[in-house]
JSON list of C-alpha atoms in Angstrom, two decimals:
[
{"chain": "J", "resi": 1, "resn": "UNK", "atom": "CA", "xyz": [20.13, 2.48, -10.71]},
{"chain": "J", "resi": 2, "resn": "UNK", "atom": "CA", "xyz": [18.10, 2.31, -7.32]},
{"chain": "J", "resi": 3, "resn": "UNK", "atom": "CA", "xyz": [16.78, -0.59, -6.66]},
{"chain": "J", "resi": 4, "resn": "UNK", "atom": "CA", "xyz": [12.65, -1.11, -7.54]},
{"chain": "J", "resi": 5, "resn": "UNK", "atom": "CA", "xyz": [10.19, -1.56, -4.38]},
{"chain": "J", "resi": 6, "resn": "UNK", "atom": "CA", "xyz": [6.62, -2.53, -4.14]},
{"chain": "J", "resi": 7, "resn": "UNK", "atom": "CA", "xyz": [4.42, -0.31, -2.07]},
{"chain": "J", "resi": 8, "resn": "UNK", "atom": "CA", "xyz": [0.61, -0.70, -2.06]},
{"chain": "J", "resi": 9, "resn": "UNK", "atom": "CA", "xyz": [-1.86, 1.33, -0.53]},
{"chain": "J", "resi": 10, "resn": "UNK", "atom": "CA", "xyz": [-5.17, 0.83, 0.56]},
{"chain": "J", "resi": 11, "resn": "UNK", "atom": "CA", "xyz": [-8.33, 3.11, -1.41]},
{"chain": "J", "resi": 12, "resn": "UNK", "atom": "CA", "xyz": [-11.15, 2.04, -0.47]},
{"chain": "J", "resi": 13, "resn": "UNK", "atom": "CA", "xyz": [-13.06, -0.61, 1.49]},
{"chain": "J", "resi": 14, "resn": "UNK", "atom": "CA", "xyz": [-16.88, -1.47, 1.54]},
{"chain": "J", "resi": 15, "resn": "UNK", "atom": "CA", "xyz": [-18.10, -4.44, 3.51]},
{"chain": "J", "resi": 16, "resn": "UNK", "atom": "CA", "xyz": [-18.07, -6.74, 0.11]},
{"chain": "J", "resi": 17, "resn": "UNK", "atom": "CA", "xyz": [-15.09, -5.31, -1.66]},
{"chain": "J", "resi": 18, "resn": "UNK", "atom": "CA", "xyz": [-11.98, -3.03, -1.73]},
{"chain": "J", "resi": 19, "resn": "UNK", "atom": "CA", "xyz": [-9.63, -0.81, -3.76]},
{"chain": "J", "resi": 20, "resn": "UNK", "atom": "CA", "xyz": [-5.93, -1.33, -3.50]},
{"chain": "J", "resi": 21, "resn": "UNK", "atom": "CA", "xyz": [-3.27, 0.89, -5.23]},
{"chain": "J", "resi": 22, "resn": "UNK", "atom": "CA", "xyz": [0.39, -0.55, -6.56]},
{"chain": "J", "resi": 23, "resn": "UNK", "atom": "CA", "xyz": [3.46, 0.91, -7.52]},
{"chain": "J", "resi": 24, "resn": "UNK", "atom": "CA", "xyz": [6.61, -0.69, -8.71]},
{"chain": "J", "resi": 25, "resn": "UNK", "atom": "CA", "xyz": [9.08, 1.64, -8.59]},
{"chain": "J", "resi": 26, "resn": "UNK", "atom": "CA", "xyz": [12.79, 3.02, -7.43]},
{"chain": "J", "resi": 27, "resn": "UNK", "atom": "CA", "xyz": [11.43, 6.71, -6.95]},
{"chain": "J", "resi": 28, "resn": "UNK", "atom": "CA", "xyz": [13.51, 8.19, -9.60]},
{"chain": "J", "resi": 29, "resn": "UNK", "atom": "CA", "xyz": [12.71, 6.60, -12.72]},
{"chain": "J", "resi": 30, "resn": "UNK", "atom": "CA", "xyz": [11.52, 8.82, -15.64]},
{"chain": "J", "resi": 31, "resn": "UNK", "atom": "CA", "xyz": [12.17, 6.54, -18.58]},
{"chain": "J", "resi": 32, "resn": "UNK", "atom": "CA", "xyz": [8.59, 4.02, -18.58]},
{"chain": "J", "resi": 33, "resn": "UNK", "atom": "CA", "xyz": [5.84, 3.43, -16.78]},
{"chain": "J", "resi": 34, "resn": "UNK", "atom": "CA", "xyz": [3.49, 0.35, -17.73]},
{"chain": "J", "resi": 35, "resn": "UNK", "atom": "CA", "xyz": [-0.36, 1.28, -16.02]},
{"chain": "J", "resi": 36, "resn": "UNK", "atom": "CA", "xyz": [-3.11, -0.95, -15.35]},
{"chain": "J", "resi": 37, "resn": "UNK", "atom": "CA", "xyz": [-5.59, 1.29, -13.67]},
{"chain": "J", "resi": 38, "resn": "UNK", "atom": "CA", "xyz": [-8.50, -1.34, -13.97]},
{"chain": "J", "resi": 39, "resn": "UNK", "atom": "CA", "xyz": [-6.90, -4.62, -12.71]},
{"chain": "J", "resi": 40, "resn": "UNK", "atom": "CA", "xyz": [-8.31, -7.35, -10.07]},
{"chain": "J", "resi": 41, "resn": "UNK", "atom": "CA", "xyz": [-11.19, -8.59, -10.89]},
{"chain": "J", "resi": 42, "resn": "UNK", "atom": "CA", "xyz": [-12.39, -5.16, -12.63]},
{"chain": "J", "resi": 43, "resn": "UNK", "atom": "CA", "xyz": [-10.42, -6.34, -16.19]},
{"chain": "J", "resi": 44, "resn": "UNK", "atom": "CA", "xyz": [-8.99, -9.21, -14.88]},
{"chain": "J", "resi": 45, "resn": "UNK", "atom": "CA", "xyz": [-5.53, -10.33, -16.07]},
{"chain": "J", "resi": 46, "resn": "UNK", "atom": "CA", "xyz": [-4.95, -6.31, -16.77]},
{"chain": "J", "resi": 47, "resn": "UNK", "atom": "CA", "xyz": [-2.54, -5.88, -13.46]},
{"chain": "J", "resi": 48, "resn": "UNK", "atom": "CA", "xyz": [-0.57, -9.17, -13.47]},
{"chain": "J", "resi": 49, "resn": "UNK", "atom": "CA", "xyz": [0.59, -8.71, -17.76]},
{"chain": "J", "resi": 50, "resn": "UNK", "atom": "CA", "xyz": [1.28, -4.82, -16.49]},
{"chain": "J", "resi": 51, "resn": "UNK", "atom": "CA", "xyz": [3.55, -6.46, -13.70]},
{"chain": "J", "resi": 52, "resn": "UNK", "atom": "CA", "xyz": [5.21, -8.71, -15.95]},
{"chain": "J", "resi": 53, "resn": "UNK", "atom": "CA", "xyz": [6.03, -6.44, -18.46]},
{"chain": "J", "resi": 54, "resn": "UNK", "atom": "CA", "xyz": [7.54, -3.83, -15.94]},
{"chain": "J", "resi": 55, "resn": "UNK", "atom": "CA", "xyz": [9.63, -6.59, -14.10]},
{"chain": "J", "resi": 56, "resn": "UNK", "atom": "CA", "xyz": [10.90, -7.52, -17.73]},
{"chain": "J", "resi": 57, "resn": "UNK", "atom": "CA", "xyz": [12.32, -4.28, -18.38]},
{"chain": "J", "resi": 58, "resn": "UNK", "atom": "CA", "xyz": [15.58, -2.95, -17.29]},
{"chain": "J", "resi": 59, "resn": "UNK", "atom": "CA", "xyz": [14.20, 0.63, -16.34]},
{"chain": "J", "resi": 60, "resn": "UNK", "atom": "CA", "xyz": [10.23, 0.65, -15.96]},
{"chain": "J", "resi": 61, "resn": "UNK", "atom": "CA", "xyz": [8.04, 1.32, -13.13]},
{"chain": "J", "resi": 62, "resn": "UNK", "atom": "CA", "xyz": [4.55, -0.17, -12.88]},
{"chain": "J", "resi": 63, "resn": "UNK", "atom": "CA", "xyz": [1.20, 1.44, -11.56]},
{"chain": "J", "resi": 64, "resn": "UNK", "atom": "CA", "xyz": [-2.01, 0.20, -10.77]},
{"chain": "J", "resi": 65, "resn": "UNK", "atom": "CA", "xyz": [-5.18, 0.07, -9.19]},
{"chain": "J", "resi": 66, "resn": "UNK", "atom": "CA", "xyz": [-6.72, -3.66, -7.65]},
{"chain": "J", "resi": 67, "resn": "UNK", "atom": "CA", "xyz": [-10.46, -4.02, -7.22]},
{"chain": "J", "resi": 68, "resn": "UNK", "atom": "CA", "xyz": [-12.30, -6.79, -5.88]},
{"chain": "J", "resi": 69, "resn": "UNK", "atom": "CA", "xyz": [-15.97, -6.58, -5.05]},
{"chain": "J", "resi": 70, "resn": "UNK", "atom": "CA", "xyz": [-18.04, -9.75, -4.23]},
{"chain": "J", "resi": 71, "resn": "UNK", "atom": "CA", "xyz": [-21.53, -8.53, -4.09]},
{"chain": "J", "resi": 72, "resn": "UNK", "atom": "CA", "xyz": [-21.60, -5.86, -6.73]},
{"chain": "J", "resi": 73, "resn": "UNK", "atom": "CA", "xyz": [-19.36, -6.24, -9.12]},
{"chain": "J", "resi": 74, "resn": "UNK", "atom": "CA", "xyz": [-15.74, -5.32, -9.43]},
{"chain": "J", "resi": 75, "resn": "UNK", "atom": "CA", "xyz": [-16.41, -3.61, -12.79]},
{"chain": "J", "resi": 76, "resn": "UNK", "atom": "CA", "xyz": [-19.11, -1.77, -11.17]},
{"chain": "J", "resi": 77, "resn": "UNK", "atom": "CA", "xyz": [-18.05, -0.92, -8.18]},
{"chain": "J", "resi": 78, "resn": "UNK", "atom": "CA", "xyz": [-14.24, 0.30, -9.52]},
{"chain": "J", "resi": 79, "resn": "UNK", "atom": "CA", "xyz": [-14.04, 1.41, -13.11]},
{"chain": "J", "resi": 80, "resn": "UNK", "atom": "CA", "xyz": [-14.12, 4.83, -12.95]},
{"chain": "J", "resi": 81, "resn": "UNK", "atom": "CA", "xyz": [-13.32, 6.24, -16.58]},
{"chain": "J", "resi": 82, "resn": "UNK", "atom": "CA", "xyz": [-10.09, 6.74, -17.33]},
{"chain": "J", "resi": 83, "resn": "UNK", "atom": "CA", "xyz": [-9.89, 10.42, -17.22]},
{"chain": "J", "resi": 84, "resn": "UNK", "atom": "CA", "xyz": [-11.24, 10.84, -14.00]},
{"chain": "J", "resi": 85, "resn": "UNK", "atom": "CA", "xyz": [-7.86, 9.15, -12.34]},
{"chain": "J", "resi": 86, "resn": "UNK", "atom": "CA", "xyz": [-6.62, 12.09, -10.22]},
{"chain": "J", "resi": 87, "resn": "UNK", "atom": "CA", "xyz": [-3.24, 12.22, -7.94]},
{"chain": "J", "resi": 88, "resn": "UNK", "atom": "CA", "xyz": [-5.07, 14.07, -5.14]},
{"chain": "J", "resi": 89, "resn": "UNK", "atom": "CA", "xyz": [-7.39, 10.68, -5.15]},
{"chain": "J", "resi": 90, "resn": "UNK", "atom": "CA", "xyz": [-4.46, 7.77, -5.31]},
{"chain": "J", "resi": 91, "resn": "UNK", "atom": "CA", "xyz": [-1.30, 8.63, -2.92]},
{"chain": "J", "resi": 92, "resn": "UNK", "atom": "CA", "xyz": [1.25, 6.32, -5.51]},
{"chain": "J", "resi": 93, "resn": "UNK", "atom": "CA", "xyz": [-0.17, 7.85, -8.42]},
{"chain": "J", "resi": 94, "resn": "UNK", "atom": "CA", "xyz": [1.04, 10.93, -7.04]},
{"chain": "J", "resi": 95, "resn": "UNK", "atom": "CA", "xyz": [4.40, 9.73, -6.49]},
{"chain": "J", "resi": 96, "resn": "UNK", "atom": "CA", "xyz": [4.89, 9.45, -9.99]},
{"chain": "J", "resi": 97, "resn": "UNK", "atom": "CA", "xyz": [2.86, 12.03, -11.46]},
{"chain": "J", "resi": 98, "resn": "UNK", "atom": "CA", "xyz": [4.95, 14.77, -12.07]},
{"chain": "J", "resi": 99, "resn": "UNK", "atom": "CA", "xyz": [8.18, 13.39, -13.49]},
{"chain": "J", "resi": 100, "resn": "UNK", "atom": "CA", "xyz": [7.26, 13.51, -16.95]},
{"chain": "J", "resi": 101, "resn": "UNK", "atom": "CA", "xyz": [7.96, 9.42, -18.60]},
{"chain": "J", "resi": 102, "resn": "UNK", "atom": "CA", "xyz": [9.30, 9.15, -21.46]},
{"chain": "J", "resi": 103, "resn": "UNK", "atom": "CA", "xyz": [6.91, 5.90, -22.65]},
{"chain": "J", "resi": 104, "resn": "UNK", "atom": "CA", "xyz": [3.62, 4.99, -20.85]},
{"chain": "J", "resi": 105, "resn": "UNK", "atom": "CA", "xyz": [2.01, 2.15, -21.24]},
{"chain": "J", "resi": 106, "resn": "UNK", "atom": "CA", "xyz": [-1.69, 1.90, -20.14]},
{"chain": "J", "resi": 107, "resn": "UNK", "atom": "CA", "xyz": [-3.09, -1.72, -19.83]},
{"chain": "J", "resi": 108, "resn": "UNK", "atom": "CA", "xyz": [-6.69, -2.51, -20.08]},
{"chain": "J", "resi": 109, "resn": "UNK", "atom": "CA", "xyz": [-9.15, -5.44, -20.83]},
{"chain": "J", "resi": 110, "resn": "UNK", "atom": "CA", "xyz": [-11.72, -5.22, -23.60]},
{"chain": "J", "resi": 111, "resn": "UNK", "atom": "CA", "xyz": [-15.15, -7.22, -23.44]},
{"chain": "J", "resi": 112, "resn": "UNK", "atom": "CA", "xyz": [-15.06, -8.06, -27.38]},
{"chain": "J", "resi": 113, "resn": "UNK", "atom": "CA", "xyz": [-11.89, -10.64, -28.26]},
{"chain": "J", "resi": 114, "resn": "UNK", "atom": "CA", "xyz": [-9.36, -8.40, -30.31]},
{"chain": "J", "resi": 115, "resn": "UNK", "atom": "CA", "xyz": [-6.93, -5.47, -29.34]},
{"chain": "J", "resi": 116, "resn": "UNK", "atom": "CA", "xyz": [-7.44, -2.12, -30.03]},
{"chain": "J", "resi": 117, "resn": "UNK", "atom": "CA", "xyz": [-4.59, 0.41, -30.03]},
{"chain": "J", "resi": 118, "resn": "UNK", "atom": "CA", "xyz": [-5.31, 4.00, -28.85]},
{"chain": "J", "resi": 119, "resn": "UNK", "atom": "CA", "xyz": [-3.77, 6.84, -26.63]},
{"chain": "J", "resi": 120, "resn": "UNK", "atom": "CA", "xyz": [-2.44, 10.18, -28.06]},
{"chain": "J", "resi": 121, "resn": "UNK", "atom": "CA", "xyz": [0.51, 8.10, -29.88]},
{"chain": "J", "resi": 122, "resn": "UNK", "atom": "CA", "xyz": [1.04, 9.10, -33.48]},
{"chain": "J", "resi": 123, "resn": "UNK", "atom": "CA", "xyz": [-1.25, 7.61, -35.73]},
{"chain": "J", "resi": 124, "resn": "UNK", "atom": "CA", "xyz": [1.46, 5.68, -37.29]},
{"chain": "J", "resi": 125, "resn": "UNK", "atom": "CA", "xyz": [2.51, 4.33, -33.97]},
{"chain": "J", "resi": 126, "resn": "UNK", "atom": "CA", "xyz": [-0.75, 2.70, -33.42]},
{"chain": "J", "resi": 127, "resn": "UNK", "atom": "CA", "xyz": [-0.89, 1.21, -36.98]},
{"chain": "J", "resi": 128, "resn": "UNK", "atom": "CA", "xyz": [3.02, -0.18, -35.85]},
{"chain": "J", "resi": 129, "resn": "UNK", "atom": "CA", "xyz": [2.25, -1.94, -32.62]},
{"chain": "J", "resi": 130, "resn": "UNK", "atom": "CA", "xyz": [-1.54, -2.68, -33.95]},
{"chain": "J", "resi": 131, "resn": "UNK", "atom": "CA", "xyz": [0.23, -4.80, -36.45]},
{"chain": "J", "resi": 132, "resn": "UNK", "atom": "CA", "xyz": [2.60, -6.41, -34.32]},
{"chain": "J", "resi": 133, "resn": "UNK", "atom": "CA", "xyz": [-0.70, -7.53, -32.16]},
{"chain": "J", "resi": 134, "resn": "UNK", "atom": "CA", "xyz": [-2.14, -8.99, -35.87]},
{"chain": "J", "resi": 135, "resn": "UNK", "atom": "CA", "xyz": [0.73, -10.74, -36.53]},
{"chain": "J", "resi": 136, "resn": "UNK", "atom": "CA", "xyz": [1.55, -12.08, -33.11]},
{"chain": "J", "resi": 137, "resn": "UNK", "atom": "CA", "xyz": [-2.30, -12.86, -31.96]},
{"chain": "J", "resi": 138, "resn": "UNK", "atom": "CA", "xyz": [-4.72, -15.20, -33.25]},
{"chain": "J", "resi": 139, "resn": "UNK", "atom": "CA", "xyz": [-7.67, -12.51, -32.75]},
{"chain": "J", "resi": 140, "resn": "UNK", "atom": "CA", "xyz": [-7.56, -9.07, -34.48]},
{"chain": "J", "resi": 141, "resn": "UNK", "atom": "CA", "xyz": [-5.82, -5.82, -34.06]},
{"chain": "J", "resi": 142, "resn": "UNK", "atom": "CA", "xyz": [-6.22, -2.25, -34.91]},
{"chain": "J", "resi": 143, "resn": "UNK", "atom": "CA", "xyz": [-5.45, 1.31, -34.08]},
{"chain": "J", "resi": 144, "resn": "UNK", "atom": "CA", "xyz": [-8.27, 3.69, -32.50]},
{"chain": "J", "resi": 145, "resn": "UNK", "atom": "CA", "xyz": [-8.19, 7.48, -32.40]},
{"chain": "J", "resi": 146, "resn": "UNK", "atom": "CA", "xyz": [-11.58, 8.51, -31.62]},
{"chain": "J", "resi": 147, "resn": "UNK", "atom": "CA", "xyz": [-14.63, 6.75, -29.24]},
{"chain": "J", "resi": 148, "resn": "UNK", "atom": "CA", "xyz": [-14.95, 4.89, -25.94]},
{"chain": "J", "resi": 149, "resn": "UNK", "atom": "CA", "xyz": [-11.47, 3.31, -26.88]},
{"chain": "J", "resi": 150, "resn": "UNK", "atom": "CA", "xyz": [-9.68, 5.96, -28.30]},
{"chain": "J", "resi": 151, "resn": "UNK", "atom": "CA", "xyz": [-7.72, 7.15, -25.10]},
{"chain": "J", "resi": 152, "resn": "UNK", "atom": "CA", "xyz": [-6.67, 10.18, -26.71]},
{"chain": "J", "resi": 153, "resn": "UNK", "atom": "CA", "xyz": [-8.32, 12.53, -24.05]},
{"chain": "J", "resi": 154, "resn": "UNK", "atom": "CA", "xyz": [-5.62, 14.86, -22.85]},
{"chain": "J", "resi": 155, "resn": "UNK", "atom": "CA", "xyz": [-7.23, 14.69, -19.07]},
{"chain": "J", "resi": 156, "resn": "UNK", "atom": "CA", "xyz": [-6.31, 10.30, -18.82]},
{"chain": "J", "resi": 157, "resn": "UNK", "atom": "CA", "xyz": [-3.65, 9.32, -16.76]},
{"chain": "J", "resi": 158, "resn": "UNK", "atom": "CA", "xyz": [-2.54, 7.18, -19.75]},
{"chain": "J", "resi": 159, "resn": "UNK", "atom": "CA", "xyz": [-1.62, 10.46, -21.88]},
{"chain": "J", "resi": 160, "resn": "UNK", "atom": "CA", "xyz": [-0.57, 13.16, -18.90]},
{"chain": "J", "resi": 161, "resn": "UNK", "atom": "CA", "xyz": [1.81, 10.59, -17.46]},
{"chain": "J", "resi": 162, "resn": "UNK", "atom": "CA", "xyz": [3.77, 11.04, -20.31]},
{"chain": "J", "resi": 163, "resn": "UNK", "atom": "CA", "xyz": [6.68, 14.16, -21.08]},
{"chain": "J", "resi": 164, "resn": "UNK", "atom": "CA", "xyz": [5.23, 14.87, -24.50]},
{"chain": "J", "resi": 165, "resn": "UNK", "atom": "CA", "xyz": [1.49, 14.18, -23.87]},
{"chain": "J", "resi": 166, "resn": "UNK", "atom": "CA", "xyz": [1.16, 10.95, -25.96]},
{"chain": "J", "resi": 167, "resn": "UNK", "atom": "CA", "xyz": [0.66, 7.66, -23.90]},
{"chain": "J", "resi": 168, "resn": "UNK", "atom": "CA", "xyz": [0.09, 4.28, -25.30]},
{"chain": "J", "resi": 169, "resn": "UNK", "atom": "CA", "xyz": [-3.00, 2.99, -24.40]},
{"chain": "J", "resi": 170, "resn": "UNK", "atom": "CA", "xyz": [-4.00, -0.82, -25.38]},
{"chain": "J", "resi": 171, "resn": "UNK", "atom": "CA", "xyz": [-7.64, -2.04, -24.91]},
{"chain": "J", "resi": 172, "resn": "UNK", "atom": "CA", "xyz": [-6.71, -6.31, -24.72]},
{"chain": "J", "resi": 173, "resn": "UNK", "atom": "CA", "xyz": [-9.71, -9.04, -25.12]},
{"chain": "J", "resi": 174, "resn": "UNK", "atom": "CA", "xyz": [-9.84, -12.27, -23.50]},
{"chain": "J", "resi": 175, "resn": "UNK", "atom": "CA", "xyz": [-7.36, -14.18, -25.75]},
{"chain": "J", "resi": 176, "resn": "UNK", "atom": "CA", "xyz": [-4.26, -11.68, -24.70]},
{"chain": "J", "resi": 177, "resn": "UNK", "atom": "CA", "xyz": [-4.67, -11.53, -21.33]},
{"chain": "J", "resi": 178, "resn": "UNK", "atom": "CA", "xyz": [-5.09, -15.50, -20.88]},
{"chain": "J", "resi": 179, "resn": "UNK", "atom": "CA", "xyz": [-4.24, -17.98, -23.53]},
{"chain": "J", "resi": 180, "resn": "UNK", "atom": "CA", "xyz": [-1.95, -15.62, -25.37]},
{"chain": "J", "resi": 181, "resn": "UNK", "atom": "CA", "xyz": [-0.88, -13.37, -22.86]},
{"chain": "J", "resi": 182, "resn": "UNK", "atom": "CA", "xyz": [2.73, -14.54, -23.39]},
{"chain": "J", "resi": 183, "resn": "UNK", "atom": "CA", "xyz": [2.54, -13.64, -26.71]},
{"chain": "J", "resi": 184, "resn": "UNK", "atom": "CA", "xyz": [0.80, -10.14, -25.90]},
{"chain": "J", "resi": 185, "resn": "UNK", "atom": "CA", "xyz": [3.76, -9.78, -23.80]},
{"chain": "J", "resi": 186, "resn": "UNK", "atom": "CA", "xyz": [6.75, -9.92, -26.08]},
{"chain": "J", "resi": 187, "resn": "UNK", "atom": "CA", "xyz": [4.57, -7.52, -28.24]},
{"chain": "J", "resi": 188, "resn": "UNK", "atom": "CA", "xyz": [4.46, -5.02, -25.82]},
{"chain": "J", "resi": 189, "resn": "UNK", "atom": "CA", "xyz": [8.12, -5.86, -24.65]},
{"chain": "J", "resi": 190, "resn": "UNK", "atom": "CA", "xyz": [9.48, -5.16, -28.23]},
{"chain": "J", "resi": 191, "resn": "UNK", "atom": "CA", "xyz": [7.35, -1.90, -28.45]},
{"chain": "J", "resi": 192, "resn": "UNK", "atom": "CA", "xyz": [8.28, -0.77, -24.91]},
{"chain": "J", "resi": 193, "resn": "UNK", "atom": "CA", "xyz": [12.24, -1.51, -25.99]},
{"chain": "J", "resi": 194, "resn": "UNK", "atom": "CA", "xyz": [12.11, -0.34, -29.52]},
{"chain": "J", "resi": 195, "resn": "UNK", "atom": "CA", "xyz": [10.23, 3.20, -28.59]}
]
């Protein structure tokens, strides 16, 4: 197996802020890709747990999107929706897009402290890993089909990243990405290895 590289590219600058883009990668892998299209300081902790998780896996690639803004807001200025993530707009997502993965993984952070477990999964899947989260976590899980959360929308990067359409996207509160975050980890390790 090639050996993975860092690239990052720049998206966007204003005069209180920027956009940076990041791939892990070796340019051939088709097996996983772990997203975090919201880290920074947009859902902080979001792009350091999606790094971890790809560097703990023997064949994953990791993509995501920095944003730092000082005078608006990071969450303002860079959280576009997550259907609206287009290759033509982010040069490394557009290394990967084509090939097809056969597990994505879409990180984000949630404003209310429990996980939610959406993306065009199986239903069952989601009750699976939403479980592990329960039983791992000291704040509650559950699986999401439908809303703001959902991620089921076949337009988000989460869902046409993936060969069969059906991405894995996890909405994470407060506790997982900081005082459990190791714990939210192995969680989505064992999924990620198990799938």
């Amino acid at each position: 197996m090639p050996r993975r590289r860092i690239r990052t590219e720049p998206i966007e600058t204003t005069e209180s802020g920027h956009l940076t883009e990041f791939l892990y990668d070796d340019f051939e892998n088709d097996e996983t890709i772990i997203c975090a299209a919201h880290a920074g300081r947009v859902e902080p902790g979001t792009g350091e747990l999606a790094i971890e998780l790809a560097t703990r896996l023997p064949a994953a690639s990791c993509w995501a999107t920095f944003g730092f803004d000082d005078e608006v807001g990071a969450y303002e200025r860079w959280h576009p929706v997550s259907k609206s993530f287009d290759p033509d707009g982010y040069p490394l997502l557009d290394v990967v897009a084509d090939r097809g993965f056969e597990t994505v993984v879409s990180i984000h952070g949630l404003g209310d402290d429990e996980v939610l477990v959406g993306g065009r999964v199986a239903r069952d899947a989601k009750r699976a890993v939403a479980d592990r989260f329960d039983d791992a976590l000291s704040i509650p899980a559950r699986p999401v089909s439908d809303g703001e959360y959902g991620g089921t929308h076949p337009e988000n990067f989460v869902n046409w990243l993936a060969a069969d359409g059906a991405g894995l996207q996890v909405e994470l509160g407060g506790t997982a990405r900081e005082a459990e975050s190791e714990a939210a980890l192995d969680v989505l390790e064992e999924v990620v290895r198990t799938d």
